[in-house]
Amino acid sequence: MTETTENKDLVQEDVQAETTTEEVEQTEAQEEVELSIEEQYEAKLAELQAKLADEENRHLRLRADFDNMRRRNQLDREAAEKYRAQSLLSDLLPVLDNFERALQVETTSEETASIIKGIEMVYRSLIEATEKEGLQVIKAEGEQFDPTIHQAVMQEQDSEKETGIVLRELQKGYILKDRVLRPTMVSVNE
């Protein structure tokens, strides 16, 4: 072989080696690009999953807030319905007191007796109407003093009864369903 042929062969081998090296480098570069694209997709996927989790959490919190608000509104409506007559009944308590005082007047003639009988009929009708709405008289005399329903305005001494027992009722107290409209004014044994 001649020298030029050898040189040509060497050059061809060099060219082939360079081509192979370039192809390997291109393949490696493509793999790096592909890996970086995969990594980018994975990062984007992780970011989207985090956003989704945040939105799901926000949705659950909003739903819980809505349920709580609905429940509070329902309880408020029920309380408003249950105690709808509270204001009217509170205003009627002095009227009931005045009727009771009027009924305690002693009669001397038939005319006053018939007037008292009419007042008593009106009083009973008023009591029935208030009881239908849930108004009840608080029992006091002879009961143990309870500061949630009784208001002690006096203390008296009675050795025959225990300490803390209500001796006298000075003014009637009333309860509407489970709320105290007016506590009973009482005298308590020391």
Coordinates of N, CA, C and O in Angstrom, one line a residue:
M1 N 0.8 -1.2 0.0 CA 0.0 0.0 0.0 C 0.9 1.2 0.0 O 2.0 1.2 0.6
T2 N 0.3 2.1 -0.5 CA 1.1 3.4 -0.6 C 0.7 4.2 0.6 O -0.2 4.0 1.3
E3 N 1.6 5.2 0.6 CA 1.5 6.1 1.8 C 0.2 6.9 1.7 O -0.4 7.2 2.7
T4 N -0.1 7.3 0.6 CA -1.3 8.1 0.5 C -2.6 7.3 0.8 O -3.5 7.8 1.3
T5 N -2.6 6.1 0.4 CA -3.7 5.2 0.7 C -3.8 5.0 2.2 O -4.9 5.0 2.7
E6 N -2.6 4.8 2.8 CA -2.6 4.7 4.2 C -3.1 6.0 4.9 O -3.9 5.9 5.9
N7 N -2.7 7.1 4.4 CA -3.2 8.4 5.0 C -4.6 8.5 4.8 O -5.3 9.0 5.7
K8 N -5.1 8.1 3.6 CA -6.6 8.2 3.4 C -7.3 7.3 4.3 O -8.3 7.7 4.9
D9 N -6.8 6.1 4.5 CA -7.5 5.2 5.5 C -7.5 5.8 6.9 O -8.4 5.7 7.6
L10 N -6.3 6.4 7.2 CA -6.2 7.0 8.6 C -7.2 8.2 8.7 O -7.8 8.4 9.7
V11 N -7.3 8.9 7.7 CA -8.2 10.1 7.7 C -9.6 9.6 7.8 O -10.4 10.2 8.5
Q12 N -9.9 8.6 7.0 CA -11.3 8.1 7.1 C -11.6 7.5 8.5 O -12.7 7.7 9.0
E13 N -10.6 6.8 9.0 CA -10.8 6.3 10.4 C -11.0 7.5 11.4 O -11.9 7.4 12.3
D14 N -10.2 8.5 11.2 CA -10.3 9.7 12.1 C -11.7 10.4 11.9 O -12.4 10.8 12.8
V15 N -12.1 10.5 10.6 CA -13.4 11.1 10.3 C -14.5 10.2 10.9 O -15.5 10.7 11.5
Q16 N -14.4 8.9 10.8 CA -15.4 8.0 11.3 C -15.4 8.1 12.9 O -16.4 8.1 13.5
A17 N -14.2 8.2 13.5 CA -14.1 8.3 14.9 C -14.7 9.6 15.4 O -15.4 9.6 16.4
E18 N -14.5 10.7 14.6 CA -15.0 12.0 15.0 C -16.5 11.9 14.9 O -17.3 12.4 15.7
T19 N -17.0 11.3 13.8 CA -18.5 11.2 13.6 C -19.1 10.4 14.7 O -20.1 10.8 15.2
T20 N -18.5 9.3 15.0 CA -19.0 8.5 16.1 C -19.0 9.3 17.4 O -19.9 9.2 18.2
T21 N -17.9 10.0 17.7 CA -17.8 10.8 18.9 C -18.9 11.9 18.9 O -19.5 12.1 19.9
E22 N -19.1 12.5 17.7 CA -20.1 13.5 17.6 C -21.5 12.9 17.9 O -22.4 13.5 18.5
E23 N -21.7 11.7 17.3 CA -23.0 11.1 17.5 C -23.2 10.7 18.9 O -24.3 10.9 19.5
V24 N -22.2 10.2 19.6 CA -22.3 9.9 21.0 C -22.6 11.2 21.8 O -23.4 11.2 22.7
E25 N -21.9 12.2 21.5 CA -22.1 13.5 22.2 C -23.5 14.0 22.0 O -24.2 14.5 22.9
Q26 N -24.0 13.9 20.7 CA -25.4 14.3 20.4 C -26.4 13.5 21.2 O -27.4 14.0 21.7
T27 N -26.2 12.2 21.2 CA -27.0 11.3 22.0 C -27.0 11.6 23.4 O -28.1 11.7 24.1
E28 N -25.9 11.9 24.0 CA -25.8 12.3 25.4 C -26.5 13.6 25.6 O -27.2 13.8 26.6
A29 N -26.3 14.5 24.7 CA -27.0 15.9 24.8 C -28.5 15.7 24.8 O -29.2 16.3 25.6
Q30 N -28.9 14.8 23.9 CA -30.4 14.6 23.8 C -30.9 13.9 25.1 O -32.0 14.3 25.6
E31 N -30.1 13.0 25.6 CA -30.5 12.4 26.9 C -30.6 13.4 28.0 O -31.5 13.3 28.8
E32 N -29.6 14.3 28.0 CA -29.6 15.3 29.0 C -30.8 16.2 28.9 O -31.5 16.6 29.8
V33 N -31.1 16.6 27.6 CA -32.3 17.4 27.4 C -33.6 16.6 27.8 O -34.5 17.2 28.4
E34 N -33.6 15.3 27.4 CA -34.8 14.5 27.7 C -34.9 14.4 29.3 O -36.0 14.5 29.8
L35 N -33.8 14.2 29.9 CA -33.8 14.1 31.4 C -34.3 15.4 32.0 O -35.1 15.5 32.9
S36 N -33.8 16.5 31.5 CA -34.2 17.8 32.0 C -35.7 18.0 31.7 O -36.4 18.6 32.5
I37 N -36.2 17.6 30.6 CA -37.6 17.7 30.3 C -38.4 16.9 31.2 O -39.4 17.3 31.8
E38 N -37.9 15.6 31.5 CA -38.6 14.8 32.5 C -38.6 15.4 33.8 O -39.6 15.4 34.5
E39 N -37.5 15.9 34.2 CA -37.4 16.6 35.5 C -38.3 17.8 35.6 O -39.0 18.1 36.6
Q40 N -38.4 18.5 34.4 CA -39.3 19.7 34.4 C -40.8 19.2 34.5 O -41.5 19.8 35.3
Y41 N -41.1 18.1 33.9 CA -42.5 17.6 34.0 C -42.7 17.1 35.4 O -43.8 17.4 35.9
E42 N -41.8 16.5 36.0 CA -41.9 16.0 37.4 C -42.1 17.2 38.3 O -42.9 17.2 39.2
A43 N -41.3 18.2 38.1 CA -41.4 19.4 39.0 C -42.8 20.1 38.8 O -43.4 20.5 39.8
K44 N -43.2 20.2 37.5 CA -44.5 20.8 37.2 C -45.6 19.9 37.8 O -46.6 20.4 38.4
L45 N -45.5 18.6 37.7 CA -46.5 17.7 38.3 C -46.6 17.9 39.8 O -47.6 17.9 40.4
A46 N -45.4 18.0 40.5 CA -45.4 18.1 41.9 C -46.0 19.5 42.3 O -46.8 19.5 43.3
E47 N -45.7 20.5 41.5 CA -46.3 21.8 41.8 C -47.8 21.8 41.6 O -48.6 22.3 42.5
L48 N -48.3 21.1 40.6 CA -49.8 21.0 40.4 C -50.4 20.2 41.4 O -51.6 20.5 41.9
Q49 N -49.8 19.1 41.9 CA -50.3 18.3 43.0 C -50.4 19.1 44.2 O -51.4 19.0 45.0
A50 N -49.4 19.9 44.5 CA -49.5 20.8 45.7 C -50.6 21.8 45.7 O -51.3 22.0 46.6
K51 N -50.8 22.4 44.5 CA -51.9 23.3 44.3 C -53.2 22.6 44.5 O -54.2 23.2 45.1
L52 N -53.3 21.4 43.9 CA -54.6 20.7 44.0 C -54.9 20.4 45.5 O -56.0 20.5 46.0
A53 N -53.9 20.0 46.2 CA -54.0 19.7 47.7 C -54.5 20.9 48.4 O -55.4 20.9 49.3
D54 N -53.9 22.1 48.1 CA -54.3 23.3 48.7 C -55.7 23.7 48.4 O -56.5 24.1 49.3
E55 N -56.1 23.5 47.2 CA -57.5 23.8 46.7 C -58.5 22.9 47.4 O -59.6 23.3 47.8
E56 N -58.1 21.6 47.5 CA -59.0 20.7 48.2 C -59.2 21.0 49.6 O -60.3 21.0 50.2
N57 N -58.1 21.4 50.3 CA -58.1 21.8 51.7 C -59.0 23.1 51.8 O -59.8 23.1 52.7
R58 N -58.8 24.0 50.9 CA -59.6 25.3 51.0 C -61.1 24.9 50.8 O -61.9 25.5 51.5
H59 N -61.3 24.1 49.8 CA -62.7 23.7 49.6 C -63.4 23.0 50.8 O -64.5 23.3 51.2
L60 N -62.6 22.1 51.5 CA -63.1 21.5 52.7 C -63.4 22.5 53.8 O -64.4 22.4 54.5
R61 N -62.5 23.4 54.0 CA -62.7 24.5 55.0 C -63.9 25.3 54.7 O -64.7 25.6 55.6
L62 N -64.1 25.7 53.5 CA -65.2 26.5 53.1 C -66.5 25.8 53.3 O -67.5 26.3 53.8
R63 N -66.5 24.5 53.0 CA -67.7 23.7 53.2 C -68.0 23.5 54.6 O -69.2 23.6 55.0
A64 N -67.0 23.3 55.5 CA -67.2 23.2 56.9 C -67.7 24.6 57.5 O -68.6 24.6 58.3
D65 N -67.2 25.7 57.0 CA -67.7 27.0 57.4 C -69.1 27.2 57.0 O -70.0 27.7 57.8
F66 N -69.5 26.8 55.8 CA -70.8 26.9 55.4 C -71.8 26.0 56.2 O -72.9 26.4 56.6
D67 N -71.4 24.8 56.5 CA -72.2 23.9 57.3 C -72.4 24.5 58.7 O -73.5 24.4 59.3
N68 N -71.3 25.0 59.3 CA -71.4 25.6 60.6 C -72.4 26.8 60.6 O -73.2 27.0 61.5
M69 N -72.3 27.7 59.6 CA -73.2 28.8 59.5 C -74.6 28.4 59.3 O -75.5 28.9 59.9
R70 N -74.8 27.3 58.5 CA -76.2 26.8 58.3 C -76.7 26.3 59.6 O -77.9 26.5 60.0
R71 N -75.9 25.6 60.4 CA -76.3 25.0 61.7 C -76.6 26.1 62.7 O -77.6 26.1 63.4
R72 N -75.8 27.2 62.7 CA -76.0 28.3 63.6 C -77.3 29.0 63.2 O -78.1 29.4 64.1
N73 N -77.6 29.2 61.9 CA -78.8 29.8 61.5 C -80.0 29.0 61.9 O -81.1 29.6 62.3
Q74 N -79.9 27.7 61.8 CA -81.0 26.8 62.2 C -81.3 26.9 63.7 O -82.4 27.0 64.1
L75 N -80.2 26.9 64.5 CA -80.4 27.1 65.9 C -81.0 28.5 66.3 O -81.9 28.5 67.1
D76 N -80.6 29.5 65.6 CA -81.1 30.8 65.8 C -82.6 30.9 65.4 O -83.4 31.5 66.2
R77 N -83.0 30.3 64.3 CA -84.4 30.2 63.9 C -85.2 29.4 65.0 O -86.3 29.9 65.3
E78 N -84.7 28.3 65.4 CA -85.4 27.5 66.4 C -85.6 28.3 67.7 O -86.6 28.3 68.3
A79 N -84.5 29.0 68.1 CA -84.6 29.8 69.4 C -85.6 30.9 69.2 O -86.4 31.3 70.1
A80 N -85.6 31.6 68.0 CA -86.5 32.7 67.8 C -88.0 32.2 67.8 O -88.8 32.8 68.4
E81 N -88.2 31.0 67.3 CA -89.5 30.4 67.3 C -89.9 30.0 68.7 O -91.0 30.2 69.1
K82 N -89.0 29.4 69.4 CA -89.3 28.9 70.8 C -89.6 30.1 71.7 O -90.5 30.0 72.5
Y83 N -88.9 31.2 71.6 CA -89.0 32.3 72.5 C -89.7 33.5 71.8 O -89.5 34.7 72.2
R84 N -90.5 33.3 70.8 CA -91.1 34.4 70.1 C -92.0 35.2 70.9 O -92.2 36.4 70.7
A85 N -92.6 34.7 72.0 CA -93.6 35.4 72.8 C -92.9 36.0 74.0 O -93.6 36.6 74.9
Q86 N -91.6 35.9 74.1 CA -90.9 36.4 75.4 C -91.1 37.9 75.6 O -91.4 38.2 76.8
S87 N -91.0 38.7 74.7 CA -91.2 40.1 74.9 C -92.6 40.5 75.3 O -92.8 41.2 76.3
L88 N -93.6 39.9 74.7 CA -95.0 40.1 75.0 C -95.3 39.6 76.4 O -95.9 40.3 77.3
L89 N -94.8 38.4 76.8 CA -95.1 37.9 78.1 C -94.3 38.7 79.2 O -94.9 38.9 80.3
S90 N -93.1 39.2 78.9 CA -92.4 40.0 79.9 C -93.2 41.3 80.1 O -93.3 41.8 81.3
D91 N -93.9 41.8 79.1 CA -94.7 43.0 79.3 C -96.0 42.7 80.0 O -96.6 43.6 80.6
L92 N -96.4 41.5 79.9 CA -97.7 41.1 80.6 C -97.5 40.8 82.1 O -98.5 40.7 82.8
L93 N -96.3 40.6 82.5 CA -96.1 40.2 83.9 C -96.7 41.2 84.9 O -97.3 40.9 85.9
P94 N -96.4 42.5 84.7 CA -97.0 43.5 85.6 C -98.6 43.5 85.6 O -99.2 43.7 86.6
V95 N -99.2 43.2 84.4 CA -100.6 43.0 84.3 C -101.1 41.9 85.2 O -102.1 42.0 85.9
L96 N -100.4 40.7 85.1 CA -100.7 39.6 86.0 C -100.6 40.0 87.4 O -101.5 39.6 88.2
D97 N -99.6 40.7 87.8 CA -99.4 41.1 89.2 C -100.6 42.0 89.6 O -101.1 41.8 90.7
N98 N -101.0 42.9 88.8 CA -102.1 43.8 89.1 C -103.4 43.0 89.2 O -104.3 43.3 90.1
F99 N -103.7 42.0 88.4 CA -104.8 41.2 88.5 C -104.8 40.5 89.8 O -105.9 40.4 90.5
E100 N -103.7 39.9 90.2 CA -103.6 39.2 91.5 C -103.9 40.1 92.7 O -104.6 39.7 93.6
R101 N -103.4 41.3 92.6 CA -103.7 42.3 93.7 C -105.2 42.7 93.7 O -105.8 42.8 94.8
A102 N -105.8 42.8 92.6 CA -107.2 43.1 92.5 C -108.0 42.0 93.1 O -109.1 42.2 93.7
L103 N -107.6 40.8 92.8 CA -108.3 39.6 93.4 C -108.2 39.5 94.9 O -109.0 38.8 95.5
Q104 N -107.2 40.1 95.5 CA -107.0 40.0 96.9 C -107.9 41.0 97.7 O -108.0 40.8 98.9
V105 N -108.5 41.9 97.0 CA -109.4 42.9 97.7 C -110.6 42.1 98.3 O -111.2 41.3 97.6
E106 N -110.9 42.4 99.5 CA -112.1 41.8 100.1 C -113.3 42.6 99.7 O -113.4 43.8 99.6
T107 N -114.3 41.8 99.4 CA -115.6 42.4 98.9 C -116.6 42.5 100.1 O -116.7 41.6 100.9
T108 N -117.4 43.6 100.0 CA -118.4 43.8 101.1 C -119.8 43.8 100.5 O -120.7 43.6 101.2
S109 N -119.9 44.0 99.2 CA -121.2 44.1 98.6 C -121.3 43.1 97.5 O -120.3 42.6 97.0
E110 N -122.5 42.9 97.0 CA -122.7 42.0 95.9 C -122.2 42.6 94.6 O -121.7 41.8 93.7
E111 N -122.2 43.9 94.5 CA -121.7 44.5 93.2 C -120.2 44.3 93.1 O -119.7 44.0 92.0
T112 N -119.5 44.6 94.2 CA -118.0 44.4 94.1 C -117.7 42.9 93.9 O -116.7 42.6 93.3
A113 N -118.5 42.0 94.5 CA -118.3 40.6 94.3 C -118.4 40.2 92.9 O -117.7 39.4 92.4
S114 N -119.4 40.7 92.2 CA -119.6 40.4 90.8 C -118.5 41.0 89.9 O -118.1 40.4 89.0
I115 N -118.0 42.2 90.3 CA -116.9 42.8 89.6 C -115.6 41.9 89.8 O -114.9 41.6 88.8
I116 N -115.4 41.5 91.0 CA -114.2 40.6 91.3 C -114.4 39.3 90.5 O -113.4 38.8 90.0
K117 N -115.6 38.8 90.4 CA -115.8 37.5 89.7 C -115.4 37.7 88.2 O -114.8 36.8 87.6
G118 N -115.8 38.8 87.6 CA -115.5 39.1 86.2 C -114.0 39.3 86.1 O -113.4 38.8 85.1
I119 N -113.3 40.0 87.0 CA -111.9 40.1 87.0 C -111.2 38.8 87.1 O -110.2 38.5 86.3
E120 N -111.8 37.9 87.9 CA -111.2 36.5 88.1 C -111.3 35.7 86.8 O -110.4 35.0 86.4
M121 N -112.4 35.9 86.1 CA -112.6 35.2 84.8 C -111.6 35.7 83.7 O -111.0 34.9 83.0
V122 N -111.4 37.0 83.7 CA -110.4 37.6 82.7 C -109.0 37.1 83.1 O -108.2 36.7 82.3
Y123 N -108.7 37.1 84.4 CA -107.4 36.6 84.9 C -107.1 35.2 84.5 O -106.1 34.9 84.0
R124 N -108.1 34.3 84.7 CA -108.0 32.9 84.4 C -107.7 32.7 82.9 O -106.9 31.9 82.4
S125 N -108.5 33.5 82.1 CA -108.3 33.4 80.6 C -106.9 33.8 80.2 O -106.2 33.2 79.3
L126 N -106.4 34.9 80.9 CA -105.1 35.4 80.6 C -104.0 34.4 81.0 O -103.0 34.1 80.3
I127 N -104.2 33.8 82.1 CA -103.3 32.7 82.6 C -103.3 31.5 81.7 O -102.2 31.0 81.3
E128 N -104.4 31.1 81.2 CA -104.5 30.0 80.2 C -103.8 30.3 78.9 O -103.0 29.5 78.4
A129 N -103.9 31.5 78.5 CA -103.3 31.9 77.2 C -101.8 32.0 77.4 O -101.0 31.5 76.5
T130 N -101.3 32.5 78.5 CA -99.8 32.5 78.7 C -99.3 31.2 79.0 O -98.1 30.9 78.5
E131 N -100.0 30.3 79.6 CA -99.5 28.9 79.8 C -99.4 28.2 78.4 O -98.5 27.3 78.3
K132 N -100.3 28.4 77.5 CA -100.2 27.8 76.2 C -98.9 28.2 75.5 O -98.4 27.5 74.7
E133 N -98.4 29.4 75.8 CA -97.2 29.9 75.2 C -96.0 29.4 75.9 O -94.8 29.6 75.5
G134 N -96.2 28.7 77.1 CA -95.1 28.1 77.8 C -94.7 28.9 79.1 O -93.7 28.5 79.7
L135 N -95.5 29.8 79.5 CA -95.2 30.6 80.7 C -95.6 29.7 81.9 O -96.7 29.2 82.0
Q136 N -94.7 29.6 82.9 CA -95.0 28.9 84.1 C -94.6 29.7 85.3 O -93.6 30.4 85.3
V137 N -95.3 29.5 86.4 CA -95.0 30.2 87.7 C -93.8 29.4 88.4 O -93.9 28.1 88.4
I138 N -92.9 30.1 88.9 CA -91.8 29.4 89.7 C -92.3 29.2 91.1 O -92.7 30.1 91.8
K139 N -92.2 27.9 91.5 CA -92.6 27.6 92.9 C -91.5 28.0 93.8 O -90.3 27.8 93.6
A140 N -91.9 28.6 94.9 CA -90.9 29.2 95.8 C -91.1 28.8 97.3 O -90.2 28.3 97.9
E141 N -92.2 29.1 97.8 CA -92.4 28.9 99.3 C -92.2 27.4 99.7 O -92.8 26.5 99.1
G142 N -91.4 27.2 100.7 CA -91.1 25.9 101.2 C -90.0 25.2 100.4 O -89.6 24.1 100.7
E143 N -89.5 25.7 99.3 CA -88.5 25.1 98.5 C -87.1 25.6 98.9 O -87.0 26.6 99.6
Q144 N -86.1 24.8 98.5 CA -84.7 25.2 98.8 C -84.4 26.4 97.9 O -84.7 26.5 96.8
F145 N -83.7 27.4 98.5 CA -83.3 28.6 97.7 C -82.4 28.3 96.6 O -81.4 27.6 96.7
D146 N -82.7 28.7 95.4 CA -82.0 28.5 94.2 C -81.7 29.9 93.5 O -82.6 30.5 93.0
P147 N -80.4 30.3 93.5 CA -80.2 31.7 93.0 C -80.4 31.9 91.5 O -80.5 33.0 91.0
T148 N -80.6 30.8 90.8 CA -80.9 30.9 89.4 C -82.3 31.2 89.1 O -82.7 31.8 88.1
I149 N -83.2 30.9 90.1 CA -84.6 31.2 89.9 C -85.2 32.1 91.0 O -86.4 32.6 90.8
H150 N -84.5 32.3 92.1 CA -85.0 33.1 93.2 C -84.1 34.3 93.4 O -82.9 34.2 93.2
Q151 N -84.7 35.4 93.9 CA -83.9 36.5 94.2 C -84.3 36.8 95.7 O -85.4 37.2 96.1
A152 N -83.2 36.6 96.6 CA -83.4 36.8 98.0 C -83.4 38.3 98.3 O -82.4 39.0 98.0
V153 N -84.4 38.8 98.9 CA -84.5 40.3 99.2 C -84.5 40.5 100.8 O -84.3 41.6 101.2
M154 N -84.8 39.4 101.5 CA -84.9 39.4 102.9 C -84.4 38.1 103.5 O -84.4 37.1 102.8
Q155 N -83.9 38.2 104.8 CA -83.6 37.0 105.5 C -84.4 37.0 106.8 O -84.5 38.1 107.4
E156 N -85.0 35.9 107.2 CA -85.8 35.8 108.4 C -85.3 34.6 109.2 O -84.6 33.7 108.7
Q157 N -85.7 34.5 110.4 CA -85.3 33.4 111.3 C -86.6 32.6 111.6 O -87.6 33.1 112.1
D158 N -86.5 31.3 111.3 CA -87.5 30.4 111.7 C -86.8 29.1 112.1 O -86.3 28.4 111.3
S159 N -86.9 28.8 113.4 CA -86.1 27.7 113.9 C -86.8 26.3 113.5 O -86.1 25.3 113.6
E160 N -88.0 26.3 113.1 CA -88.6 25.1 112.7 C -88.2 24.6 111.3 O -88.4 23.4 110.9
K161 N -87.6 25.5 110.5 CA -87.2 25.1 109.1 C -85.7 25.2 109.0 O -85.0 25.8 109.7
E162 N -85.3 24.5 107.9 CA -83.8 24.4 107.7 C -83.3 25.7 107.1 O -84.1 26.5 106.6
T163 N -82.0 25.9 107.2 CA -81.4 27.0 106.6 C -81.4 27.0 105.1 O -81.3 25.9 104.5
G164 N -81.7 28.1 104.4 CA -81.8 28.2 103.0 C -83.1 27.8 102.4 O -83.2 27.8 101.2
I165 N -84.1 27.7 103.2 CA -85.5 27.4 102.8 C -86.2 28.7 102.5 O -86.1 29.6 103.3
V166 N -87.0 28.8 101.5 CA -87.7 30.0 101.2 C -88.9 30.0 102.1 O -89.7 29.1 102.2
L167 N -89.0 31.1 102.9 CA -90.1 31.2 103.9 C -91.3 31.9 103.3 O -92.5 31.5 103.5
R168 N -91.1 33.0 102.5 CA -92.2 33.7 101.9 C -91.9 34.1 100.5 O -90.7 34.4 100.2
E169 N -92.9 34.2 99.7 CA -92.8 34.7 98.3 C -93.3 36.1 98.3 O -94.5 36.3 98.6
L170 N -92.5 37.0 98.0 CA -92.9 38.4 97.9 C -93.4 38.9 96.6 O -94.3 39.8 96.5
Q171 N -92.9 38.3 95.5 CA -93.4 38.6 94.2 C -93.1 37.3 93.3 O -92.1 36.7 93.4
K172 N -94.2 36.9 92.6 CA -94.1 35.7 91.8 C -93.0 35.9 90.7 O -92.8 36.9 90.1
G173 N -92.4 34.7 90.4 CA -91.4 34.7 89.3 C -92.0 33.8 88.2 O -92.8 32.9 88.5
Y174 N -91.5 34.0 87.0 CA -92.0 33.2 85.9 C -90.9 32.7 85.0 O -89.8 33.3 84.9
I175 N -91.1 31.5 84.4 CA -90.2 30.9 83.5 C -90.9 30.7 82.2 O -92.1 30.3 82.1
L176 N -90.2 31.0 81.1 CA -90.8 30.8 79.7 C -90.0 29.6 79.2 O -88.8 29.7 78.9
K177 N -90.6 28.5 79.0 CA -90.0 27.2 78.6 C -88.8 26.9 79.5 O -89.0 26.3 80.5
D178 N -87.6 27.3 79.1 CA -86.4 27.0 80.0 C -85.7 28.3 80.4 O -84.6 28.2 80.9
R179 N -86.3 29.4 80.1 CA -85.6 30.7 80.4 C -86.4 31.4 81.6 O -87.6 31.4 81.6
V180 N -85.6 32.0 82.5 CA -86.2 32.7 83.6 C -86.6 34.1 83.1 O -85.7 34.9 82.6
L181 N -87.9 34.5 83.1 CA -88.3 35.8 82.7 C -88.1 36.8 83.8 O -87.7 37.9 83.6
R182 N -88.5 36.3 85.0 CA -88.4 37.1 86.2 C -88.2 36.2 87.4 O -89.0 35.3 87.6
P183 N -87.1 36.4 88.1 CA -86.9 35.5 89.3 C -88.0 35.9 90.4 O -88.5 37.0 90.5
T184 N -88.2 34.9 91.2 CA -89.2 35.1 92.3 C -88.5 35.8 93.4 O -87.4 35.4 93.9
M185 N -89.1 36.9 93.9 CA -88.5 37.6 95.1 C -89.0 36.9 96.3 O -90.2 36.7 96.5
V186 N -88.0 36.5 97.2 CA -88.3 35.7 98.3 C -87.6 36.2 99.6 O -86.6 36.9 99.5
S187 N -88.1 35.7 100.7 CA -87.5 35.8 102.0 C -87.0 34.4 102.3 O -87.7 33.4 102.3
V188 N -85.7 34.4 102.8 CA -85.0 33.1 103.0 C -84.7 32.9 104.5 O -84.4 33.9 105.2
N189 N -84.8 31.7 104.9 CA -84.4 31.4 106.3 C -82.9 31.4 106.5 O -82.2 30.9 105.7
E190 N -82.5 32.1 107.6 CA -81.1 32.2 107.9 C -80.5 30.8 108.3 O -81.0 30.0 108.9

